[in-house]
CSV table of C-alpha atoms in Angstrom, one decimal:
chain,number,residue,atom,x,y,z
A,4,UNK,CA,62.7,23.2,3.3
A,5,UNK,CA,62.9,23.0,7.4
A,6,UNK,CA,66.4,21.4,6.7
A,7,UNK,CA,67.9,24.1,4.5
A,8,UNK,CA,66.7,26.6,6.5
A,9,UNK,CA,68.2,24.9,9.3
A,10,UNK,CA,71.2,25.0,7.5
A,11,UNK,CA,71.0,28.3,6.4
A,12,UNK,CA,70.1,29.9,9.1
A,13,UNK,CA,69.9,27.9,12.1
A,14,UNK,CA,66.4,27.8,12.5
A,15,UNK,CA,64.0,25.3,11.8
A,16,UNK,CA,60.7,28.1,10.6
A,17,UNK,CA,60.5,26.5,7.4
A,18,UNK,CA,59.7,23.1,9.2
A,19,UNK,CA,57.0,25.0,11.2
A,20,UNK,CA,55.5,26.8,8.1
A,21,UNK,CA,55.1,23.4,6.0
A,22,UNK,CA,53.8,21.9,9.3
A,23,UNK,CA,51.2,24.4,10.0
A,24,UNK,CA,50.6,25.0,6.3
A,25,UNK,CA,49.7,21.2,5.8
A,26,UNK,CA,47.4,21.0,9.1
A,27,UNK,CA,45.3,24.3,8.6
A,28,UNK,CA,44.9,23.5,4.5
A,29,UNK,CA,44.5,19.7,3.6
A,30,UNK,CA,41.6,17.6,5.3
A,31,UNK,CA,43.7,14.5,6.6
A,32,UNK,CA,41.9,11.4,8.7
A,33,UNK,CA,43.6,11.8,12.3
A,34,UNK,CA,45.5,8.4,11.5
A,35,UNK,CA,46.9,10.1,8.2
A,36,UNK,CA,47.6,13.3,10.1
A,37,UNK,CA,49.3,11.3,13.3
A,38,UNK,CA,51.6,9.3,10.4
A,39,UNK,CA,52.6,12.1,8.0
A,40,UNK,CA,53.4,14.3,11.3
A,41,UNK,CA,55.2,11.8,13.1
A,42,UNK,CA,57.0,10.3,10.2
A,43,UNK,CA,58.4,14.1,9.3
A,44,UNK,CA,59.4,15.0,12.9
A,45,UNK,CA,61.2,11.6,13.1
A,46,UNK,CA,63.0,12.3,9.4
A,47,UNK,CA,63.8,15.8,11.0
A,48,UNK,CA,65.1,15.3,14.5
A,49,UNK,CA,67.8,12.6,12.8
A,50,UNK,CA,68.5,15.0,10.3
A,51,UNK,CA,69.0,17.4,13.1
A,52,UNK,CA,71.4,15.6,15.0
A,53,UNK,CA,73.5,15.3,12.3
A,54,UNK,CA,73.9,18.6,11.0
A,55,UNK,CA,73.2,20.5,14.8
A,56,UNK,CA,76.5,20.6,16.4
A,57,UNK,CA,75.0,23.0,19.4
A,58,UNK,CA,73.2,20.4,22.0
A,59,UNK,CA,71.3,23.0,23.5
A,60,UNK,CA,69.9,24.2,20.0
A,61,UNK,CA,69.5,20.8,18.9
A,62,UNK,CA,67.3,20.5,22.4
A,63,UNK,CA,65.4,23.5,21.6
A,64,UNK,CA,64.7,22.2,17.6
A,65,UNK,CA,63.4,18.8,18.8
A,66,UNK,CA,61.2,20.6,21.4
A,67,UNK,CA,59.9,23.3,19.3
A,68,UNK,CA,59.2,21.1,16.3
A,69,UNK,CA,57.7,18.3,18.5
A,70,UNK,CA,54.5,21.1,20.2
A,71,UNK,CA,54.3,22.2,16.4
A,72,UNK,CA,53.4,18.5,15.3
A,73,UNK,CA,51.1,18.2,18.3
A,74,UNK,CA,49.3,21.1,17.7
A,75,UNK,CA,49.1,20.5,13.9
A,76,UNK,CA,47.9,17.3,15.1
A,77,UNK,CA,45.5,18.7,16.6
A,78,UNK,CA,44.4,21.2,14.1
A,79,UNK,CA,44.2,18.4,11.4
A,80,UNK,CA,41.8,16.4,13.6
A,81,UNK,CA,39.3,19.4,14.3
A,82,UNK,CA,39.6,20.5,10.7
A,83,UNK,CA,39.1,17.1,9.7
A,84,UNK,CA,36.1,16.6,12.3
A,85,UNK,CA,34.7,19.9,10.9
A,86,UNK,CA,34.7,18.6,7.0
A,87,UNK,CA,33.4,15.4,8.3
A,88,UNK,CA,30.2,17.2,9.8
A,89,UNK,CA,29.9,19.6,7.0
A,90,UNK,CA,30.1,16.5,4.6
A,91,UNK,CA,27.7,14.9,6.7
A,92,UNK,CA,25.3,17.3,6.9
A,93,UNK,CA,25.3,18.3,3.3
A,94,UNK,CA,24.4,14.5,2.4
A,95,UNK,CA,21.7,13.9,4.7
A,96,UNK,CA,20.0,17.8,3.0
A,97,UNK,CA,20.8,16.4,-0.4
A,98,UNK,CA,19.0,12.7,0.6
A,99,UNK,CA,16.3,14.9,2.3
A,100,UNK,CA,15.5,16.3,-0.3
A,101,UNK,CA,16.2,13.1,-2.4
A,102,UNK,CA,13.1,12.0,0.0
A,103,UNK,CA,11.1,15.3,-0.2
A,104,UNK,CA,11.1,14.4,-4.2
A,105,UNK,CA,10.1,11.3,-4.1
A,106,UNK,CA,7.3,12.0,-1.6
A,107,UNK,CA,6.5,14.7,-3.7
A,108,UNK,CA,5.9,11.9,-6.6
A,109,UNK,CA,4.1,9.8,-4.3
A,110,UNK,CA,1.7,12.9,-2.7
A,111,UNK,CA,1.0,13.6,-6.8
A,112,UNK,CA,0.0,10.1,-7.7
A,113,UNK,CA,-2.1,9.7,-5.1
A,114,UNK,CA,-3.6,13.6,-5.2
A,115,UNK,CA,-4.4,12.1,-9.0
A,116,UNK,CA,-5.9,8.7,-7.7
A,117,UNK,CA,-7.9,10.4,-5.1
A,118,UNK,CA,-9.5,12.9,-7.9
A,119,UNK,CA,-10.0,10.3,-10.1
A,120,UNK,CA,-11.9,8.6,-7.2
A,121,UNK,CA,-14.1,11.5,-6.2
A,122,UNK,CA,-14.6,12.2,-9.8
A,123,UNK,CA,-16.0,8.7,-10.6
A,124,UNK,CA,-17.7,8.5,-7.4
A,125,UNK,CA,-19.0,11.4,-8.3
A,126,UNK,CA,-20.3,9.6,-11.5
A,127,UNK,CA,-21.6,6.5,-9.7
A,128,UNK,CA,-23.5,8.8,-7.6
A,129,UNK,CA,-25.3,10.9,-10.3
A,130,UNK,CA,-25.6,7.9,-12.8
A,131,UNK,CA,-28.3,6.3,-10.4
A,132,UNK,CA,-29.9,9.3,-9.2
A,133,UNK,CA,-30.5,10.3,-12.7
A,134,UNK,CA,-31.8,6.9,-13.5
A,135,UNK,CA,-34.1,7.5,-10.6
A,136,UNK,CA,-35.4,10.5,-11.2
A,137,UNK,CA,-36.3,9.8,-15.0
A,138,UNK,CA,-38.0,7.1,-14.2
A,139,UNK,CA,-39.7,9.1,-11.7
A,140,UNK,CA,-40.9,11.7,-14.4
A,141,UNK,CA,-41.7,9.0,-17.1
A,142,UNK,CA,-44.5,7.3,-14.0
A,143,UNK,CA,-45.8,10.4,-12.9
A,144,UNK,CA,-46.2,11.0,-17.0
A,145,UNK,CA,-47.5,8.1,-17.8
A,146,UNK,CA,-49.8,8.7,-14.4
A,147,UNK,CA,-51.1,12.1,-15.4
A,148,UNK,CA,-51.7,10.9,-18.6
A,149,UNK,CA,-53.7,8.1,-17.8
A,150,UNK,CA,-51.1,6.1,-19.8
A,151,UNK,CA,-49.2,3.9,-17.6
A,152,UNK,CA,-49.8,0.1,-17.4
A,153,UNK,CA,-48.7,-2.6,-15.0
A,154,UNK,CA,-45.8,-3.5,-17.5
A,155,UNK,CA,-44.3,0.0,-17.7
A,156,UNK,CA,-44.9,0.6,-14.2
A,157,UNK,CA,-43.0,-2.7,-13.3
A,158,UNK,CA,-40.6,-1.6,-15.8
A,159,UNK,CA,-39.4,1.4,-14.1
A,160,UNK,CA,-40.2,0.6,-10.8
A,161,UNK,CA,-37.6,-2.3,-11.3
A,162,UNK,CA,-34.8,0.6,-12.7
A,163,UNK,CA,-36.0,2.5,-9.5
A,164,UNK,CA,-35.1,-0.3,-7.3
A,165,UNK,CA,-31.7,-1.3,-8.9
A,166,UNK,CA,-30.4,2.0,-8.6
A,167,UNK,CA,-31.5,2.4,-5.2
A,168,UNK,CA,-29.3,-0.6,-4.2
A,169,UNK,CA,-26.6,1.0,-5.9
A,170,UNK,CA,-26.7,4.2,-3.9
A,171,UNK,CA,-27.1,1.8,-0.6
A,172,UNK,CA,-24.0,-0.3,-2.0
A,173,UNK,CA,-21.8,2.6,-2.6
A,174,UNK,CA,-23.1,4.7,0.0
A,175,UNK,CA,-22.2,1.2,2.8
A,176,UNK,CA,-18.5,1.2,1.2
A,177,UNK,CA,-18.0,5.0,1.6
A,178,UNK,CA,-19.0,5.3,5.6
A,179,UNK,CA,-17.3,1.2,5.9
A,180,UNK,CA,-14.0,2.7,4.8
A,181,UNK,CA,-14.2,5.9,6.6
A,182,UNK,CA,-14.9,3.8,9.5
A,183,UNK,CA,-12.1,1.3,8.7
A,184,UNK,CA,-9.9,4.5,8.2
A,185,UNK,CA,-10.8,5.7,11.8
A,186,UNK,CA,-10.4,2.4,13.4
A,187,UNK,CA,-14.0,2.6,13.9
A,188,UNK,CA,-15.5,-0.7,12.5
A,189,UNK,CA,-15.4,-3.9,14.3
A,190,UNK,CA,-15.9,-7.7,12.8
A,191,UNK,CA,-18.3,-9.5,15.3
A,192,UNK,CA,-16.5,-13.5,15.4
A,193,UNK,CA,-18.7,-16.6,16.1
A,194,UNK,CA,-17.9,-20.0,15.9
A,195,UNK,CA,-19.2,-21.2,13.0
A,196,UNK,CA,-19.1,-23.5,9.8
A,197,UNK,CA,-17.9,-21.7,6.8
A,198,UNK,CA,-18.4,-24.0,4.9
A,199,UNK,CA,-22.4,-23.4,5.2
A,200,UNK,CA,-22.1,-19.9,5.0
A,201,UNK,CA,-20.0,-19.9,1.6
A,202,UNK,CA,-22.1,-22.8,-0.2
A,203,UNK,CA,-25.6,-20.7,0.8
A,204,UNK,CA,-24.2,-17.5,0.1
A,205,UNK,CA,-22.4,-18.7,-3.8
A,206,UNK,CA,-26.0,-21.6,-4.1
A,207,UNK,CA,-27.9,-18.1,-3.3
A,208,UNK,CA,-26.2,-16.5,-6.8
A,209,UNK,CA,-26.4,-19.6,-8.7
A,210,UNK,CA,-29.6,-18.3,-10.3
A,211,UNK,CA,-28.2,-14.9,-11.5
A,212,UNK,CA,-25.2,-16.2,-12.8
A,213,UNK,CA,-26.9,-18.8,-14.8
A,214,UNK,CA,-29.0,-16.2,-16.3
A,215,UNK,CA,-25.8,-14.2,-17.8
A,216,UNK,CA,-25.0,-17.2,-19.4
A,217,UNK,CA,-22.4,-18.3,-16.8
A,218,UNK,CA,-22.0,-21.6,-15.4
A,219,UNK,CA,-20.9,-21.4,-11.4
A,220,UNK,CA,-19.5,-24.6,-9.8
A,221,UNK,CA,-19.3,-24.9,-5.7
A,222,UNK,CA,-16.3,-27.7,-4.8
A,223,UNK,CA,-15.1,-28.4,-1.1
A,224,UNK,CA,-12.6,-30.7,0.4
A,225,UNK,CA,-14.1,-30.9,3.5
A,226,UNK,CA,-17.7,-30.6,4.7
A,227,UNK,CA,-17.9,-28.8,7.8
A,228,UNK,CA,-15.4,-26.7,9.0
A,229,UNK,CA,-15.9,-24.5,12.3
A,230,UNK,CA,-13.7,-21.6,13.3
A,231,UNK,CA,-14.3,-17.8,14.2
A,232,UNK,CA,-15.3,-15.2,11.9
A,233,UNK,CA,-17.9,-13.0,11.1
A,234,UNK,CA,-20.7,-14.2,9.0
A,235,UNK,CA,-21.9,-11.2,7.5
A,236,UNK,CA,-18.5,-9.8,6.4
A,237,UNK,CA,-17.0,-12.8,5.2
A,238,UNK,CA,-20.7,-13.2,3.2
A,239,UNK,CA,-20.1,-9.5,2.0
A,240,UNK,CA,-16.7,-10.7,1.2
A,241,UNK,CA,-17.3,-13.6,-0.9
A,242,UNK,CA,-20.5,-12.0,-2.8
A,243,UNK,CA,-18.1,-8.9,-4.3
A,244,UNK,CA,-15.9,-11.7,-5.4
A,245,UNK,CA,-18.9,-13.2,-7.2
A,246,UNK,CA,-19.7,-9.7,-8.7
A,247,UNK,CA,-16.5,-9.1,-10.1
A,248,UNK,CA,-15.9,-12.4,-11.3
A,249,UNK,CA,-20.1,-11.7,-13.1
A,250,UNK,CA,-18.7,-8.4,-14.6
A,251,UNK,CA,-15.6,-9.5,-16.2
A,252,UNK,CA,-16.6,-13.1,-17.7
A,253,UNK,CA,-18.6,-13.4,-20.8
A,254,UNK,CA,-21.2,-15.7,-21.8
A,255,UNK,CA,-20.4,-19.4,-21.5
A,256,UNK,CA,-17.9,-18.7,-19.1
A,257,UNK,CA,-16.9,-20.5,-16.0
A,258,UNK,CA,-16.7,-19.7,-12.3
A,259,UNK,CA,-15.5,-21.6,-9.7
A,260,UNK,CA,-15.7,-21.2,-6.2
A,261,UNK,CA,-14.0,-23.9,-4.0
A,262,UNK,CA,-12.7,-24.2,-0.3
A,263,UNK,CA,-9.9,-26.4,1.0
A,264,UNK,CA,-7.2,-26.3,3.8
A,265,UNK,CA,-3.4,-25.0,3.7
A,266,UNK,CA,-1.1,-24.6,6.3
A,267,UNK,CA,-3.6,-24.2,9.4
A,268,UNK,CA,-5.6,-22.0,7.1
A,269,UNK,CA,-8.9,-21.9,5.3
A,270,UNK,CA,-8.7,-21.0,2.2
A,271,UNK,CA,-11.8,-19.9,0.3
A,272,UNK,CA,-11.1,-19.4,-3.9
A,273,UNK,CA,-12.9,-17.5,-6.1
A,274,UNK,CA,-11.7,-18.3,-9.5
A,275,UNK,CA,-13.2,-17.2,-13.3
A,276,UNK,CA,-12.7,-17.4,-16.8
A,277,UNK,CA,-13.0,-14.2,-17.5
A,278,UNK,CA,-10.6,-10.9,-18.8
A,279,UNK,CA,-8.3,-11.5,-16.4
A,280,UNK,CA,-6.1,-8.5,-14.8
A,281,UNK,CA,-2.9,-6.9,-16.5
A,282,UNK,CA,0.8,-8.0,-14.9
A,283,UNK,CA,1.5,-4.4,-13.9
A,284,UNK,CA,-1.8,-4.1,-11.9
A,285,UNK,CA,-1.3,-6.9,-9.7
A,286,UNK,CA,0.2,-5.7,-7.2
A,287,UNK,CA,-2.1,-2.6,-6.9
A,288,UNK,CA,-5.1,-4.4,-7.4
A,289,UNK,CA,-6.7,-3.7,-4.0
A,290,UNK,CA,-5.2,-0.3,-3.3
A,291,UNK,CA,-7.7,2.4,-2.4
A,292,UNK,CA,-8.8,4.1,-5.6
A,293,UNK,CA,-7.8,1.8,-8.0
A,294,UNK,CA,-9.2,0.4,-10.5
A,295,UNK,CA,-7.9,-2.2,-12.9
A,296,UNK,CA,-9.4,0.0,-16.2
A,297,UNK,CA,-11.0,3.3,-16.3
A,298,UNK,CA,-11.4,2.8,-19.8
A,299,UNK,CA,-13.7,-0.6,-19.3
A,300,UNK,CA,-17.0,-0.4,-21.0
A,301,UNK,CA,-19.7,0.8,-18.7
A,302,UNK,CA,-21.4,-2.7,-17.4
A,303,UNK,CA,-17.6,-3.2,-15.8
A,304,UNK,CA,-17.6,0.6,-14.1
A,305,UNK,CA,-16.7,0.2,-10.2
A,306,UNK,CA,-15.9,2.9,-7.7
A,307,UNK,CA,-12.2,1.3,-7.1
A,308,UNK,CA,-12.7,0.4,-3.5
A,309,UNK,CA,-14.6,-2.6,-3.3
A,310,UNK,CA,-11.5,-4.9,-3.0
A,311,UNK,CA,-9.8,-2.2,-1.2
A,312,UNK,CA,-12.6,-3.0,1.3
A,313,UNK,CA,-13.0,-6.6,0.7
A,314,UNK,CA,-8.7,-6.8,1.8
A,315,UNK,CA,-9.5,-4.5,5.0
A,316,UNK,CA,-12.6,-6.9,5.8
A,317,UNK,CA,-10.1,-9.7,5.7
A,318,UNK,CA,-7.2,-8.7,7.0
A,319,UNK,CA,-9.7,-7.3,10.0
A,320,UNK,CA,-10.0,-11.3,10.4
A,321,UNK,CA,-6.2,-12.0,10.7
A,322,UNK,CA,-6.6,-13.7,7.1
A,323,UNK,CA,-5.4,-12.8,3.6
A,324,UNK,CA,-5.9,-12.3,0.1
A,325,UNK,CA,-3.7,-12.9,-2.9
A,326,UNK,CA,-5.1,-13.0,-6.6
A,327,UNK,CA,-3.3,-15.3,-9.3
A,328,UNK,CA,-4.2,-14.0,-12.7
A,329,UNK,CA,-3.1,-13.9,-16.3
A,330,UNK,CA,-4.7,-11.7,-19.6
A,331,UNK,CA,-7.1,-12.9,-21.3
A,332,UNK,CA,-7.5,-16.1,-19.2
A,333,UNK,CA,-9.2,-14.9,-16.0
A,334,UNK,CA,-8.5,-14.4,-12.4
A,335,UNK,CA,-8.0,-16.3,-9.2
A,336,UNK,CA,-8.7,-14.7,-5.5
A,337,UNK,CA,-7.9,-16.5,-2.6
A,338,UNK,CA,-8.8,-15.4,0.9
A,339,UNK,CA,-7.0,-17.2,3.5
A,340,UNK,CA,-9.3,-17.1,7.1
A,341,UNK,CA,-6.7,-18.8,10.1
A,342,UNK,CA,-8.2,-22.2,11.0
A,343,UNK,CA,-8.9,-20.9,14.9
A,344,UNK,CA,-12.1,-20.6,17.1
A,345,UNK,CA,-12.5,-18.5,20.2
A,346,UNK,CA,-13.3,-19.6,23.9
A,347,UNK,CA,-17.4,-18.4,25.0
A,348,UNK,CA,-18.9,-17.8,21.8
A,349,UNK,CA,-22.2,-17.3,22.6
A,350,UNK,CA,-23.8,-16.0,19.5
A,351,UNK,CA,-24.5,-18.7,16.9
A,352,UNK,CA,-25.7,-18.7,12.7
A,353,UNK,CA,-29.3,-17.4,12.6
A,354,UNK,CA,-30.8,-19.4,10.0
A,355,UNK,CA,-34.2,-17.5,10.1
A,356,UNK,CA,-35.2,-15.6,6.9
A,357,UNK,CA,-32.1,-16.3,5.8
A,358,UNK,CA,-32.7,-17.1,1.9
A,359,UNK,CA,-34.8,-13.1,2.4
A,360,UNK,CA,-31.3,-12.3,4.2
A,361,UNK,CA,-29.5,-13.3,0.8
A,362,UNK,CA,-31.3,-12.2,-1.7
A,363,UNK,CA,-31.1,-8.7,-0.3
A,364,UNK,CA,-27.9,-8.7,0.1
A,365,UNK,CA,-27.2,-9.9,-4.0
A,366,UNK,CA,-29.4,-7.4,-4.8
A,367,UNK,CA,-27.1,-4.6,-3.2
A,368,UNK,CA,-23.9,-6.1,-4.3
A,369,UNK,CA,-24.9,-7.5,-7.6
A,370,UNK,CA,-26.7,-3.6,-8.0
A,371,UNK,CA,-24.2,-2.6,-10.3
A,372,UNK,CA,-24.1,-5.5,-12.9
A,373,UNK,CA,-26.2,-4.0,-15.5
A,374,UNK,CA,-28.8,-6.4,-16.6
């Protein structure tokens, strides 16, 4: 078109129309723009010299056409720049709200976990206190009645007691986490030998176990092993092990509790025979809230953060905890403790009361294994 109308006419507008035309209407990279531009001004100014016979026209075509490619040039590029920011911008709203959805998803699944949670901890709360205060109304019956005998009174006395330790366990978890939560709670390391403290603590449940019916089996490869940690959380640790391990194995089962090293680690495994732990739960297992089925029978109910708690406790030690487990054929939890001890531990294992120690503490852990 600039040609013809060169020819035409004389003048090279059509040139300047197409130019300006192209720059202000397609989007074209600033390498694009510099090649179509200078390839067409090159095509033109040989054309030109050919069919210009005037030198001072020809002069005045080259020039002309030459600011027109440089400022359609420079057009391209800003037009170009512009669509780039626009296309920019309108991807990073469309992956924001890409985002907003998904998070969206996540803030509903876990607004459903955490009224699921308050609605069964609201249920392991009023279970016990109901057990409580029936037992409660039957003594003071019984009492006013001149009815009640040591055996009944032992009876619910016992109920009054178990229940108790439930509120104390659950209660302990709920201000431990909220603690945890607020970077509140600290573990107190010692030197000292775990394997003592996990042979007393799993010896100390051998009795209760072997009354469900369950045979428990302590194995070590070593047998003493010093490093830091802190008794009484690592006890607390290793007990709700044991209690899940009670709930979810039937009669004649087998649990095994064993301690070796691996890889500058301490390794402390909890093992069972029991109903094992669906595929697609593993890897939730201790999230807060969750619980591996909410349709269990009630002897295996559970306010979903004990091993939410148990993996802070650990994990408070610099240690970890992995669980190995197939349906239908039991569980495996392995906490790994780092095989270190630290420099001026004054405070050392007090033996005294210990067993006393123990049993309280199996009594509030093992509080919601119904007898």
């Amino acid at each position: 078109m600039g040609l013809n109308n060169a020819y035409i006419s004389g003048q090279i507008t059509g040139y300047i129309v197409c130019v300006l035309a192209t720059s202000v209407y397609l989007y074209l990279k600033p390498v694009e723009a510099f090649l179509t531009y200078s390839s067409s001004l090159i095509i033109l100014i040989v054309s030109l010299v050919f069919t210009v016979n005037n030198e001072n026209l020809l002069y005045t075509h080259i020039i002309n056409a030459s600011i027109v490619v440089i400022l359609s040039y420079i057009i391209s590029k800003i037009n170009f720049l512009n669509f780039l920011k626009e296309f920019i911008h309108k991807k990073k709203i469309l992956q924001s709200k890409q985002e907003l959805e998904k998070i969206n998803v996540k803030l509903k699944e876990y607004e459903k976990l955490r009224t699921d949670f308050f609605a069964n901890i609201s249920h392991e709360l009023k279970t016990p206190i109901n057990v409580i205060f029936c037992a409660e109304q039957i003594i003071d019956f019984s009492l006013k009645q001149n009815q009640c005998n040591n055996d009944n009174l032992s009876k619910y006395l016992k109920m009054i007691k178990q229940n108790s330790y439930r509120l104390t366990r659950l209660i302990g978890n709920l201000i431990d986490i909220t603690k945890i939560d607020a970077l509140n709670f600290e573990v107190k390391l010692i030197n000292a030998d775990i394997i003592q403290v996990v042979e007393d603590i799993t010896m100390s449940v051998a009795a209760f176990v072997e009354d469900k019916g369950i045979s428990l089996v302590f194995d070590t490869e070593i047998e003493e092993k010093i490093i830091a940690f802190d008794p009484n959380q690592i006890e607390r640790v290793i007990l709700n092990l044991l209690s899940n391990a009670i709930k979810f194995t039937d009669k004649a089962g087998e649990i095994f509790v064993s301690i070796y090293l691996k890889d500058n680690n301490v390794c402390i495994s909890v093992k069972d025979t029991g109903i094992g732990i669906p595929n697609d739960m593993l890897n939730s297992i201790f999230d807060r809230f969750i619980q591996v089925d909410n349709a269990l029978p009630k002897n295996h109910e559970g306010s979903g953060i004990g091993l939410s708690l148990v993996k802070s406790l650990v994990e408070m030690h610099k240690g970890s905890i992995n669980v190995n487990s197939k349906l239908g054929e039991g569980s495996e939890f392995i906490v790994s403790l780092p095989d270190t001890i630290i420099s001026n531990s004054q405070q050392t294992l007090n033996s005294t009361n210990m067993e006393d120690d123990y049993i309280k503490k199996i009594n509030i852990e093992f509080s919601d294994i119904y007898q």
